[in-house]
Amino acid sequence: MLTRRTLLASATLALPACTATSPRLRTGSITCPPPVRAEAGRVIRTVAGLRPYRPAGFVVRAEQLGTKRLVHNYGHGGAGITLSWGTGRLATSLGLPGHAGAVAVVGAGAVGLATARLAQEAGYAVTLYAKALPPETTSNIAGGQIVPASHFTEGMVTPEWRTQYRAAMDYSWRRFQIMVGDDYSIRWVPTWLPASAEHDDGDWMAAYNPALARFASGQHPFGDGAMIRFDTMYVETGRYLERMLADFRAAGGKIVVRGFTTPADLATLPEALVFNCTGLGSHELFGDAGLMPVRGQLAILLPQPEIDYAYAGRDGYMFPRPDGIVLGGTFERGVWDATAQPSDIADIIAGHARTAAGWRCPA
C-alpha cells in the first residue's frame, strides 16, 4: 500500500512556481464510477521492472573523474519519471555553468532523456550513450504516475537531500504541466487513497494535490472507511519516451549504443562533461553499495475507456492509461530478476478483483 509520504515536493527555476499552501479539504459526494474488470482473461501483458532504490535517496552531485567533470543523477527508486525533470535540472545546474563544448549523458531512461533535453535547451551539443534505448529501458515499464513514491527511507536522508528533493519535485511538477496532452500522452486523472494516507496540515506536498477532497464511508465506492481524492498527472510511458527520444534527435542529439563497465571507460569519452544517469547500473559501475533493486510487477489489462480515475489501497494500485489498465504491484527488495512471476501476477489480479467485488455506489 502506498503511503502519503511515498505518494505525495522550492527552488527558483525557469517556470512559474507553485504556491505551497494547504488546500481546503471538503466533504463531497460523487457519481458512482464503474469498477475495473480485473480478470485474468483481460490481461494483455505482464511486466516486471527493477527500481533503482536507495534508502538515502537519489544522488545528484558532481566530482572529478581525471580531467573530466562527472555529475551523478541516479537512484530514484519508484520516482524516476516523476522527478526526472527536476533532478535533471539540479544536475545540469551543477555541470553546465562555465562549461564549453559538447556534453555526454549516459543512460536513456526518463532521467537521462530529461537531462539530455535540458542540456540541449541550454545550447549544448549532446551525445547520449546507453546500452539500451526505449522501449528497452526500465522507465518503459513504469506505471507513470506523477507522484513520488518508494524512493527513500525516513531517517536515512539528510536535510540537504530534502532541499534537493523539494526543488526537484517543484520543477518536475511544473514541467509536466506544460507537456499535458496527446503529444506526450500526459493527462490529469482523479486519484483515490485511504484517508489514513492524508497529509498533516502544513505538509509541503499539499501543493501538489489539487482538488483535494475528503469522503466519508458511504460517500465513495471503495467499501468501508474514509477516502481522499485529488488530481494528478499520468504518463503513458511508451509514447512519452518515444517522443522524448524524437525530440532529442530533432535537436541534433547523437546516440551511441554502448555499455560501460568501470569509471575508466567513461574517462575515454571525448566529452569533458559527463552526466551519469545509469540508474541501477551505478551499483556496479560506481560501486554504490547503497543502491539496490526493488522489483515491481504489473499486470496490464485491456483498456477500459470508461475508467477515468486511479486508486491505491491494501490490494494494490490501479492506473488507467490509453494503452491499458495498469494493475500493481509489488515492492520486492534485493531481487535482481526482472521477470514477472505468474503466482504474483495472479495475486495482483485477485486483489483488484476483491476491490471490484466490494464496489458500493454511494446512496
mmCIF file of N, CA and C in Angstrom, residues 190-275:
data_model
loop_
_atom_site.group_PDB
_atom_site.id
_atom_site.type_symbol
_atom_site.label_atom_id
_atom_site.label_comp_id
_atom_site.label_asym_id
_atom_site.label_seq_id
_atom_site.Cartn_x
_atom_site.Cartn_y
_atom_site.Cartn_z
ATOM 1 N N PRO A 190 -8.293 11.949 -11.654
ATOM 2 C CA PRO A 190 -8.627 11.914 -10.229
ATOM 3 C C PRO A 190 -8.090 10.628 -9.595
ATOM 4 N N THR A 191 -7.535 10.746 -8.404
ATOM 5 C CA THR A 191 -6.862 9.634 -7.748
ATOM 6 C C THR A 191 -7.376 9.470 -6.326
ATOM 7 N N TRP A 192 -7.696 8.235 -5.945
ATOM 8 C CA TRP A 192 -8.275 7.927 -4.642
ATOM 9 C C TRP A 192 -7.263 7.209 -3.756
ATOM 10 N N LEU A 193 -7.248 7.593 -2.474
ATOM 11 C CA LEU A 193 -6.421 6.927 -1.464
ATOM 12 C C LEU A 193 -7.214 6.790 -0.173
ATOM 13 N N PRO A 194 -6.877 5.812 0.668
ATOM 14 C CA PRO A 194 -7.487 5.770 2.001
ATOM 15 C C PRO A 194 -7.161 7.046 2.770
ATOM 16 N N ALA A 195 -8.109 7.515 3.581
ATOM 17 C CA ALA A 195 -7.899 8.740 4.340
ATOM 18 C C ALA A 195 -6.736 8.623 5.309
ATOM 19 N N SER A 196 -6.354 7.406 5.673
ATOM 20 C CA SER A 196 -5.203 7.228 6.560
ATOM 21 C C SER A 196 -3.915 7.718 5.922
ATOM 22 N N ALA A 197 -3.908 7.884 4.600
ATOM 23 C CA ALA A 197 -2.725 8.384 3.896
ATOM 24 C C ALA A 197 -2.727 9.903 3.793
ATOM 25 N N GLU A 198 -3.741 10.561 4.369
ATOM 26 C CA GLU A 198 -3.858 12.017 4.238
ATOM 27 C C GLU A 198 -2.701 12.732 4.911
ATOM 28 N N HIS A 199 -2.258 13.830 4.274
ATOM 29 C CA HIS A 199 -1.139 14.602 4.812
ATOM 30 C C HIS A 199 -1.534 15.347 6.077
ATOM 31 N N ASP A 200 -0.536 15.684 6.883
ATOM 32 C CA ASP A 200 -0.752 16.574 8.020
ATOM 33 C C ASP A 200 -0.908 18.000 7.509
ATOM 34 N N ASP A 201 -1.670 18.828 8.243
ATOM 35 C CA ASP A 201 -1.819 20.219 7.845
ATOM 36 C C ASP A 201 -0.456 20.874 7.750
ATOM 37 N N GLY A 202 -0.242 21.611 6.686
ATOM 38 C CA GLY A 202 1.026 22.292 6.514
ATOM 39 C C GLY A 202 2.065 21.479 5.778
ATOM 40 N N ASP A 203 1.788 20.215 5.471
ATOM 41 C CA ASP A 203 2.726 19.390 4.718
ATOM 42 C C ASP A 203 2.981 20.052 3.368
ATOM 43 N N TRP A 204 4.280 20.188 3.007
ATOM 44 C CA TRP A 204 4.605 20.898 1.763
ATOM 45 C C TRP A 204 4.079 20.177 0.523
ATOM 46 N N MET A 205 3.821 18.877 0.614
ATOM 47 C CA MET A 205 3.304 18.145 -0.522
ATOM 48 C C MET A 205 1.864 18.526 -0.874
ATOM 49 N N ALA A 206 1.190 19.234 0.003
ATOM 50 C CA ALA A 206 -0.193 19.619 -0.270
ATOM 51 C C ALA A 206 -0.312 20.439 -1.541
ATOM 52 N N ALA A 207 0.743 21.178 -1.907
ATOM 53 C CA ALA A 207 0.704 21.999 -3.114
ATOM 54 C C ALA A 207 0.582 21.165 -4.372
ATOM 55 N N TYR A 208 0.911 19.880 -4.278
ATOM 56 C CA TYR A 208 0.902 19.021 -5.451
ATOM 57 C C TYR A 208 -0.290 18.063 -5.450
ATOM 58 N N ASN A 209 -1.337 18.448 -4.712
ATOM 59 C CA ASN A 209 -2.562 17.662 -4.639
ATOM 60 C C ASN A 209 -3.776 18.536 -4.930
ATOM 61 N N PRO A 210 -3.876 19.115 -6.137
ATOM 62 C CA PRO A 210 -5.023 19.973 -6.428
ATOM 63 C C PRO A 210 -6.333 19.205 -6.372
ATOM 64 N N ALA A 211 -7.401 19.949 -6.087
ATOM 65 C CA ALA A 211 -8.760 19.393 -5.989
ATOM 66 C C ALA A 211 -8.878 18.346 -4.895
ATOM 67 N N LEU A 212 -8.103 18.495 -3.822
ATOM 68 C CA LEU A 212 -8.138 17.538 -2.719
ATOM 69 C C LEU A 212 -9.470 17.607 -1.986
ATOM 70 N N ALA A 213 -10.087 16.448 -1.776
ATOM 71 C CA ALA A 213 -11.374 16.373 -1.074
ATOM 72 C C ALA A 213 -11.402 15.116 -0.223
ATOM 73 N N ARG A 214 -12.230 15.140 0.835
ATOM 74 C CA ARG A 214 -12.369 14.021 1.749
ATOM 75 C C ARG A 214 -13.779 13.435 1.617
ATOM 76 N N PHE A 215 -13.864 12.110 1.659
ATOM 77 C CA PHE A 215 -15.142 11.426 1.518
ATOM 78 C C PHE A 215 -15.305 10.442 2.666
ATOM 79 N N ALA A 216 -16.401 10.561 3.383
ATOM 80 C CA ALA A 216 -16.676 9.667 4.490
ATOM 81 C C ALA A 216 -17.114 8.298 3.968
ATOM 82 N N SER A 217 -17.073 7.319 4.833
ATOM 83 C CA SER A 217 -17.562 5.985 4.478
ATOM 84 C C SER A 217 -19.004 6.087 3.998
ATOM 85 N N GLY A 218 -19.285 5.463 2.867
ATOM 86 C CA GLY A 218 -20.612 5.544 2.274
ATOM 87 C C GLY A 218 -20.743 6.604 1.208
ATOM 88 N N GLN A 219 -19.764 7.505 1.105
ATOM 89 C CA GLN A 219 -19.793 8.545 0.075
ATOM 90 C C GLN A 219 -18.922 8.191 -1.128
ATOM 91 N N HIS A 220 -18.352 7.022 -1.123
ATOM 92 C CA HIS A 220 -17.463 6.586 -2.202
ATOM 93 C C HIS A 220 -17.686 5.092 -2.421
ATOM 94 N N PRO A 221 -17.172 4.537 -3.508
ATOM 95 C CA PRO A 221 -17.459 3.132 -3.815
ATOM 96 C C PRO A 221 -16.467 2.121 -3.254
ATOM 97 N N PHE A 222 -15.480 2.549 -2.466
ATOM 98 C CA PHE A 222 -14.382 1.667 -2.076
ATOM 99 C C PHE A 222 -14.614 0.906 -0.771
ATOM 100 N N GLY A 223 -15.848 0.643 -0.425
ATOM 101 C CA GLY A 223 -16.119 -0.117 0.788
ATOM 102 C C GLY A 223 -16.112 0.760 2.021
ATOM 103 N N ASP A 224 -15.776 0.169 3.167
ATOM 104 C CA ASP A 224 -15.800 0.898 4.431
ATOM 105 C C ASP A 224 -14.573 1.794 4.571
ATOM 106 N N GLY A 225 -14.719 2.811 5.423
ATOM 107 C CA GLY A 225 -13.607 3.711 5.708
ATOM 108 C C GLY A 225 -13.654 4.964 4.858
ATOM 109 N N ALA A 226 -12.993 6.000 5.369
ATOM 110 C CA ALA A 226 -12.945 7.282 4.657
ATOM 111 C C ALA A 226 -11.877 7.231 3.563
ATOM 112 N N MET A 227 -12.094 8.033 2.527
ATOM 113 C CA MET A 227 -11.153 8.118 1.409
ATOM 114 C C MET A 227 -10.878 9.582 1.095
ATOM 115 N N ILE A 228 -9.746 9.842 0.481
ATOM 116 C CA ILE A 228 -9.474 11.162 -0.069
ATOM 117 C C ILE A 228 -9.306 11.033 -1.578
ATOM 118 N N ARG A 229 -9.533 12.147 -2.275
ATOM 119 C CA ARG A 229 -9.371 12.177 -3.722
ATOM 120 C C ARG A 229 -8.674 13.480 -4.102
ATOM 121 N N PHE A 230 -7.732 13.380 -5.031
ATOM 122 C CA PHE A 230 -7.067 14.563 -5.569
ATOM 123 C C PHE A 230 -6.735 14.285 -7.030
ATOM 124 N N ASP A 231 -6.338 15.299 -7.764
ATOM 125 C CA ASP A 231 -5.970 15.129 -9.162
ATOM 126 C C ASP A 231 -4.452 15.129 -9.302
ATOM 127 N N THR A 232 -3.956 14.289 -10.197
ATOM 128 C CA THR A 232 -2.534 14.335 -10.540
ATOM 129 C C THR A 232 -2.380 13.874 -11.982
ATOM 130 N N MET A 233 -1.155 13.961 -12.494
ATOM 131 C CA MET A 233 -0.889 13.626 -13.893
ATOM 132 C C MET A 233 -0.392 12.184 -14.031
ATOM 133 N N TYR A 234 -0.713 11.597 -15.181
ATOM 134 C CA TYR A 234 -0.278 10.248 -15.519
ATOM 135 C C TYR A 234 0.329 10.257 -16.916
ATOM 136 N N VAL A 235 1.364 9.444 -17.087
ATOM 137 C CA VAL A 235 2.110 9.375 -18.341
ATOM 138 C C VAL A 235 1.950 7.990 -18.952
ATOM 139 N N GLU A 236 1.600 7.929 -20.215
ATOM 140 C CA GLU A 236 1.669 6.674 -20.953
ATOM 141 C C GLU A 236 3.139 6.516 -21.354
ATOM 142 N N THR A 237 3.869 5.738 -20.596
ATOM 143 C CA THR A 237 5.335 5.797 -20.640
ATOM 144 C C THR A 237 5.926 5.460 -22.008
ATOM 145 N N GLY A 238 5.359 4.491 -22.703
ATOM 146 C CA GLY A 238 5.910 4.134 -24.006
ATOM 147 C C GLY A 238 5.887 5.288 -24.981
ATOM 148 N N ARG A 239 4.739 5.930 -25.106
ATOM 149 C CA ARG A 239 4.611 7.060 -26.034
ATOM 150 C C ARG A 239 5.441 8.250 -25.570
ATOM 151 N N TYR A 240 5.474 8.488 -24.276
ATOM 152 C CA TYR A 240 6.238 9.621 -23.740
ATOM 153 C C TYR A 240 7.730 9.472 -24.060
ATOM 154 N N LEU A 241 8.296 8.306 -23.780
ATOM 155 C CA LEU A 241 9.727 8.116 -24.011
ATOM 156 C C LEU A 241 10.064 8.135 -25.499
ATOM 157 N N GLU A 242 9.183 7.603 -26.321
ATOM 158 C CA GLU A 242 9.389 7.663 -27.770
ATOM 159 C C GLU A 242 9.441 9.113 -28.241
ATOM 160 N N ARG A 243 8.534 9.943 -27.721
ATOM 161 C CA ARG A 243 8.511 11.359 -28.114
ATOM 162 C C ARG A 243 9.744 12.092 -27.583
ATOM 163 N N MET A 244 10.162 11.782 -26.355
ATOM 164 C CA MET A 244 11.361 12.412 -25.799
ATOM 165 C C MET A 244 12.590 12.070 -26.640
ATOM 166 N N LEU A 245 12.703 10.833 -27.068
ATOM 167 C CA LEU A 245 13.830 10.429 -27.898
ATOM 168 C C LEU A 245 13.775 11.128 -29.252
ATOM 169 N N ALA A 246 12.570 11.284 -29.801
ATOM 170 C CA ALA A 246 12.416 12.002 -31.067
ATOM 171 C C ALA A 246 12.809 13.469 -30.915
ATOM 172 N N ASP A 247 12.426 14.093 -29.807
ATOM 173 C CA ASP A 247 12.810 15.484 -29.547
ATOM 174 C C ASP A 247 14.328 15.623 -29.458
ATOM 175 N N PHE A 248 14.953 14.663 -28.789
ATOM 176 C CA PHE A 248 16.408 14.692 -28.645
ATOM 177 C C PHE A 248 17.082 14.618 -30.017
ATOM 178 N N ARG A 249 16.624 13.718 -30.855
ATOM 179 C CA ARG A 249 17.204 13.588 -32.191
ATOM 180 C C ARG A 249 16.943 14.836 -33.029
ATOM 181 N N ALA A 250 15.716 15.378 -32.955
ATOM 182 C CA ALA A 250 15.370 16.557 -33.746
ATOM 183 C C ALA A 250 16.222 17.762 -33.374
ATOM 184 N N ALA A 251 16.687 17.806 -32.124
ATOM 185 C CA ALA A 251 17.535 18.913 -31.663
ATOM 186 C C ALA A 251 19.009 18.669 -31.969
ATOM 187 N N GLY A 252 19.306 17.663 -32.782
ATOM 188 C CA GLY A 252 20.680 17.404 -33.181
ATOM 189 C C GLY A 252 21.440 16.443 -32.302
ATOM 190 N N GLY A 253 20.762 15.786 -31.370
ATOM 191 C CA GLY A 253 21.439 14.873 -30.466
ATOM 192 C C GLY A 253 21.968 13.634 -31.167
ATOM 193 N N LYS A 254 23.106 13.158 -30.716
ATOM 194 C CA LYS A 254 23.710 11.940 -31.247
ATOM 195 C C LYS A 254 23.515 10.802 -30.247
ATOM 196 N N ILE A 255 23.392 9.592 -30.760
ATOM 197 C CA ILE A 255 23.174 8.412 -29.915
ATOM 198 C C ILE A 255 24.256 7.375 -30.216
ATOM 199 N N VAL A 256 24.879 6.880 -29.161
ATOM 200 C CA VAL A 256 25.859 5.810 -29.274
ATOM 201 C C VAL A 256 25.408 4.676 -28.356
ATOM 202 N N VAL A 257 25.172 3.506 -28.921
ATOM 203 C CA VAL A 257 24.742 2.362 -28.119
ATOM 204 C C VAL A 257 25.986 1.623 -27.629
ATOM 205 N N ARG A 258 26.239 1.702 -26.350
ATOM 206 C CA ARG A 258 27.372 1.003 -25.728
ATOM 207 C C ARG A 258 27.185 0.977 -24.219
ATOM 208 N N GLY A 259 27.792 0.008 -23.594
ATOM 209 C CA GLY A 259 27.766 -0.084 -22.145
ATOM 210 C C GLY A 259 29.100 0.331 -21.554
ATOM 211 N N PHE A 260 29.121 0.501 -20.239
ATOM 212 C CA PHE A 260 30.328 0.896 -19.509
ATOM 213 C C PHE A 260 30.481 -0.028 -18.310
ATOM 214 N N THR A 261 31.695 -0.496 -18.116
ATOM 215 C CA THR A 261 31.965 -1.431 -17.030
ATOM 216 C C THR A 261 32.601 -0.763 -15.827
ATOM 217 N N THR A 262 33.491 0.195 -16.052
ATOM 218 C CA THR A 262 34.214 0.877 -14.981
ATOM 219 C C THR A 262 34.229 2.372 -15.247
ATOM 220 N N PRO A 263 34.511 3.188 -14.216
ATOM 221 C CA PRO A 263 34.666 4.625 -14.449
ATOM 222 C C PRO A 263 35.756 4.932 -15.471
ATOM 223 N N ALA A 264 36.756 4.074 -15.565
ATOM 224 C CA ALA A 264 37.817 4.295 -16.554
ATOM 225 C C ALA A 264 37.253 4.285 -17.972
ATOM 226 N N ASP A 265 36.190 3.515 -18.206
ATOM 227 C CA ASP A 265 35.557 3.520 -19.530
ATOM 228 C C ASP A 265 34.964 4.892 -19.844
ATOM 229 N N LEU A 266 34.376 5.513 -18.833
ATOM 230 C CA LEU A 266 33.815 6.850 -19.039
ATOM 231 C C LEU A 266 34.909 7.862 -19.339
ATOM 232 N N ALA A 267 36.087 7.646 -18.753
ATOM 233 C CA ALA A 267 37.199 8.578 -18.950
ATOM 234 C C ALA A 267 37.681 8.601 -20.386
ATOM 235 N N THR A 268 37.294 7.587 -21.186
ATOM 236 C CA THR A 268 37.720 7.549 -22.586
ATOM 237 C C THR A 268 36.802 8.358 -23.503
ATOM 238 N N LEU A 269 35.692 8.832 -22.984
ATOM 239 C CA LEU A 269 34.766 9.592 -23.826
ATOM 240 C C LEU A 269 35.393 10.919 -24.244
ATOM 241 N N PRO A 270 35.050 11.417 -25.421
ATOM 242 C CA PRO A 270 35.641 12.679 -25.880
ATOM 243 C C PRO A 270 35.090 13.915 -25.168
ATOM 244 N N GLU A 271 33.904 13.801 -24.562
ATOM 245 C CA GLU A 271 33.295 14.950 -23.891
ATOM 246 C C GLU A 271 33.942 15.176 -22.525
ATOM 247 N N ALA A 272 34.150 16.432 -22.168
ATOM 248 C CA ALA A 272 34.777 16.764 -20.880
ATOM 249 C C ALA A 272 33.776 16.809 -19.739
ATOM 250 N N LEU A 273 32.486 16.833 -20.053
ATOM 251 C CA LEU A 273 31.431 16.845 -19.037
ATOM 252 C C LEU A 273 30.527 15.646 -19.270
ATOM 253 N N VAL A 274 30.373 14.815 -18.241
ATOM 254 C CA VAL A 274 29.598 13.580 -18.360
ATOM 255 C C VAL A 274 28.536 13.548 -17.271
ATOM 256 N N PHE A 275 27.293 13.301 -17.665
ATOM 257 C CA PHE A 275 26.200 13.117 -16.718
ATOM 258 C C PHE A 275 25.913 11.623 -16.597
#
